[in-house]
CSV table of C-alpha atoms in Angstrom, one decimal:
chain,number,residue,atom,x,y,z
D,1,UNK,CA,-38.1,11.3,-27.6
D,2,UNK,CA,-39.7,11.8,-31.3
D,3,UNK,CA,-42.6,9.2,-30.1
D,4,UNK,CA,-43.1,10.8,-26.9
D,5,UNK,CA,-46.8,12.2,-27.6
D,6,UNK,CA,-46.9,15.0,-24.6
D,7,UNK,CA,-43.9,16.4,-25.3
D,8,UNK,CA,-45.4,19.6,-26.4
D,9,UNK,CA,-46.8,19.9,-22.5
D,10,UNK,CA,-43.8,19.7,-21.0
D,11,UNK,CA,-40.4,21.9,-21.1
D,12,UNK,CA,-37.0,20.7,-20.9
D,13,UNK,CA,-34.6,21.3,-17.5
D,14,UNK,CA,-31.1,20.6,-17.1
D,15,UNK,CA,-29.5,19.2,-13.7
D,16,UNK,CA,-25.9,19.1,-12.5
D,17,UNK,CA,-24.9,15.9,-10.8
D,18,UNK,CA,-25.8,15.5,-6.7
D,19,UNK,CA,-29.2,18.0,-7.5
D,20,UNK,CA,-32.2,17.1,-6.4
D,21,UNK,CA,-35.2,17.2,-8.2
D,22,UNK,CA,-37.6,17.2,-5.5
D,23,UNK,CA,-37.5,15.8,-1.8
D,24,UNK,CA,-40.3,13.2,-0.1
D,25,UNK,CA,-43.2,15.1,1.5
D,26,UNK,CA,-42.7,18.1,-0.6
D,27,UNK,CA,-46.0,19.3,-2.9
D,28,UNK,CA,-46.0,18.1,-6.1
D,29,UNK,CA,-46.0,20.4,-8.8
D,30,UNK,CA,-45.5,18.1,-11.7
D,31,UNK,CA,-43.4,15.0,-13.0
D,32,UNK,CA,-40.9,14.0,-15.5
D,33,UNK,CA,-39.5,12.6,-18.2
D,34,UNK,CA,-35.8,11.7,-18.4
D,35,UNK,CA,-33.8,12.8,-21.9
D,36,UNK,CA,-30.9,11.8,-20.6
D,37,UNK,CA,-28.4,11.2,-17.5
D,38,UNK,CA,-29.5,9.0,-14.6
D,39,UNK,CA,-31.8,10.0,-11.5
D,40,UNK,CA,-31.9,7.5,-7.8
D,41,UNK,CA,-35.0,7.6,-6.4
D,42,UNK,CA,-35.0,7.2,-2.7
D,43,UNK,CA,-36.6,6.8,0.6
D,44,UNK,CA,-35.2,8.5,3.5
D,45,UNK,CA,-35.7,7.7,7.5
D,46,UNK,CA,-35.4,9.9,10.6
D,47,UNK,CA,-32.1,8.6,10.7
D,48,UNK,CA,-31.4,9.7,7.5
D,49,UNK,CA,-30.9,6.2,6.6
D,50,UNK,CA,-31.6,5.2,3.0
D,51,UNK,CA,-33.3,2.8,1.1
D,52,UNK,CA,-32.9,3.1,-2.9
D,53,UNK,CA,-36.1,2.4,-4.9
D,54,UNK,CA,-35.0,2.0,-8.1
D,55,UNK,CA,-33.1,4.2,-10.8
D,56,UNK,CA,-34.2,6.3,-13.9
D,57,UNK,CA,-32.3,6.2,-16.7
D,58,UNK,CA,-33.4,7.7,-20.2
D,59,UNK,CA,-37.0,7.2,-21.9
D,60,UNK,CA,-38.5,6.8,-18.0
D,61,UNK,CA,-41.3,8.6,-16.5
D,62,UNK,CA,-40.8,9.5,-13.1
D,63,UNK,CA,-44.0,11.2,-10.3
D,64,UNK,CA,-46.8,10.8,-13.0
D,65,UNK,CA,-48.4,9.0,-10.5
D,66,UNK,CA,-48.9,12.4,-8.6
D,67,UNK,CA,-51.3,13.2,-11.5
D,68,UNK,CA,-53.6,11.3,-10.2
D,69,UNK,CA,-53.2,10.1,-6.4
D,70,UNK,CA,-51.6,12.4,-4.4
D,71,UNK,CA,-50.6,16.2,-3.6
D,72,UNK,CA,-47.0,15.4,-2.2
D,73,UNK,CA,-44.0,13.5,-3.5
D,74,UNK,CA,-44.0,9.9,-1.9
D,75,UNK,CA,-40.0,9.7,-2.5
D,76,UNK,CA,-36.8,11.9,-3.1
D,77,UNK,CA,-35.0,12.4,-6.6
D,78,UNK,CA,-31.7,13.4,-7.0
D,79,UNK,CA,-28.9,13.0,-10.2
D,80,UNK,CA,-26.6,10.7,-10.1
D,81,UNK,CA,-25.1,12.3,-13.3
D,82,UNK,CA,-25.8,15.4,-15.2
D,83,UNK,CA,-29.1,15.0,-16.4
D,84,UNK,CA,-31.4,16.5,-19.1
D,85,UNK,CA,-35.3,15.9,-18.3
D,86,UNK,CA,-38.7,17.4,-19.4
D,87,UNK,CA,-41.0,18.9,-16.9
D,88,UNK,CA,-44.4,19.0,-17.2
D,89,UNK,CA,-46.8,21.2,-15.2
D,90,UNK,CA,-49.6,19.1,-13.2
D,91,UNK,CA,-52.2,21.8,-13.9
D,92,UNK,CA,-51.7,21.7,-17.4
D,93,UNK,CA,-51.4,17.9,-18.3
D,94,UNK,CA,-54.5,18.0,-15.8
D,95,UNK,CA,-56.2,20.7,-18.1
D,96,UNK,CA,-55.6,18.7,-21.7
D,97,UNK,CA,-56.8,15.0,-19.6
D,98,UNK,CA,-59.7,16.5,-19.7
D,99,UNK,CA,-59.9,17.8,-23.2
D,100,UNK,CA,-58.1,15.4,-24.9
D,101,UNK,CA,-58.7,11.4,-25.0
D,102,UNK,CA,-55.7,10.3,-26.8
D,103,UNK,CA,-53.8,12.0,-23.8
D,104,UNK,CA,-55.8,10.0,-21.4
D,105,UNK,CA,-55.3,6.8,-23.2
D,106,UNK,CA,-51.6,7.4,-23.1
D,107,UNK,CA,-51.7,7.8,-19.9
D,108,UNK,CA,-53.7,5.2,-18.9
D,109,UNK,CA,-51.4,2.6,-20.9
D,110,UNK,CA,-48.5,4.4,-18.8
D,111,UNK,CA,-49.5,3.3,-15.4
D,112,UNK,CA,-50.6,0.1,-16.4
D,113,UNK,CA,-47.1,-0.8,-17.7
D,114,UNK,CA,-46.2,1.1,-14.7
D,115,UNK,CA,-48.3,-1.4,-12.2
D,116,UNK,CA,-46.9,-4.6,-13.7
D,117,UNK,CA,-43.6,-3.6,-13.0
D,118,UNK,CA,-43.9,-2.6,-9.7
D,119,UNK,CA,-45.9,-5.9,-8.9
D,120,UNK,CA,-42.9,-7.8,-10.9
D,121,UNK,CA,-40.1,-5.8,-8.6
D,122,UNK,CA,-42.2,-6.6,-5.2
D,123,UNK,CA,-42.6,-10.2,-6.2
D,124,UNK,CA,-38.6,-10.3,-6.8
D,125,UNK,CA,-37.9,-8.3,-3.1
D,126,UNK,CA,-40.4,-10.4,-1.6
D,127,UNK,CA,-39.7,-14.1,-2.7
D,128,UNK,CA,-35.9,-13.9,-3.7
D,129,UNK,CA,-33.0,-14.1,-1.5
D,130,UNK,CA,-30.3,-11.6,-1.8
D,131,UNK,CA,-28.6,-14.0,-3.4
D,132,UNK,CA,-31.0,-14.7,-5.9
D,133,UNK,CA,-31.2,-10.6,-6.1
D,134,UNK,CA,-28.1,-10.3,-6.8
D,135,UNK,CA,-27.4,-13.1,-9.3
D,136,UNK,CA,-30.3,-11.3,-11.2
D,137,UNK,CA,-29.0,-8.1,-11.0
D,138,UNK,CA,-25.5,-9.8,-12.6
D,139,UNK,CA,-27.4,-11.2,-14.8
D,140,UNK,CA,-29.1,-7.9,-16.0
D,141,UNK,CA,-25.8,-6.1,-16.3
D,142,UNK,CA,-24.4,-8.8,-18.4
D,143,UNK,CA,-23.3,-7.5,-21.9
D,144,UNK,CA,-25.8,-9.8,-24.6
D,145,UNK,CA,-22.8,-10.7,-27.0
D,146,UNK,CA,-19.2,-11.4,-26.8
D,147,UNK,CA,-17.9,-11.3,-23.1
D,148,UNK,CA,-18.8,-12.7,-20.5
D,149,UNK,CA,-17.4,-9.7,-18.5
D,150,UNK,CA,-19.4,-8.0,-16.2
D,151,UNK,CA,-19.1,-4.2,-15.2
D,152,UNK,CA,-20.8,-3.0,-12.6
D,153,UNK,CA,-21.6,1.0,-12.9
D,154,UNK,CA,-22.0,1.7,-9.2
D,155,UNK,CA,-20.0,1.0,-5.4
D,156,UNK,CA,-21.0,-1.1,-2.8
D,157,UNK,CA,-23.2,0.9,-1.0
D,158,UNK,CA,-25.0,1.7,-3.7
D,159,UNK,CA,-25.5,-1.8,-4.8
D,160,UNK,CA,-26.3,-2.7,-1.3
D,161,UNK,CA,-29.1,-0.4,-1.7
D,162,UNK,CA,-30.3,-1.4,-5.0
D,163,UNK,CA,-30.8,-4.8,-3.0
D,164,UNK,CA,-32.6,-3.7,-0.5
């Protein structure tokens, strides 16, 4: 976190495991940025069926987007483990973007890295089997020197959702 430029707008928040941070359709009131601990965001049906986005782990940004393009949470958030995160305040990070260009910057290089991801991930859902999904996903898990051991840190389901 010593790099992270807008710490000073934020404050820090501790979560037990199972909390939620916020739920889909709920105002937004702000964003995050995770210290530490882990954080599944997820979409939610009428059914109350799930479908796992992705997962947050340390050194990730999560809602900045809500900054910018919408009023409401698009998604759920919720620990998977006790988790340490700083909150910053919509109105005020809105209040220095406008003040404050080096903030702007920051966050303009933020969703761009943020965009080429999500167009990487769709492209990946989109054009790869589940097979091929989950070959990568072993792959990715895969220690980078001296076993060939691979341990997974989650059950079935939730790998099933990490599939889609």
């Amino acid at each position: 976190m010593a790099d992270l430029k807008i710490a000073y707008l934020g404050y820090e928040k501790k979560y037990e495991k199972g909390e939620l941070l916020f739920s889909a359709g709920e105002k937004a009131h702000g964003f995050y940025y995770v210290l530490s601990g882990e954080i599944r965001i997820f979409k939610s049906d009428a059914e109350g069926r799930e479908l796992e986005v992705t997962r947050m782990g340390p050194e990730s940004f999560l809602a900045e987007v809500i900054l910018f393009a919408s009023d409401a949470y698009p998604v759920s958030a919720e620990t998977i483990k006790e988790t340490r995160v700083i909150y910053f305040p919509k109105e005020r990070v809105i209040s220095e973007l406008a003040k404050n260009s080096d903030t702007a910057f920051f966050f303009l290089e933020l969703l761009a890295g943020k965009c080429l991801i999500l167009n990487e991930r769709l492209e990946t859902m989109n054009l790869q089997t589940i097979r091929e999904r989950l070959i990568q996903l072993l792959l990715d898990s895969k220690p980078e020197k001296g076993t060939n051991n691979i341990l997974l840190k989650t059950n079935k389901t939730e790998l099933a959702r990490q599939l889609g």
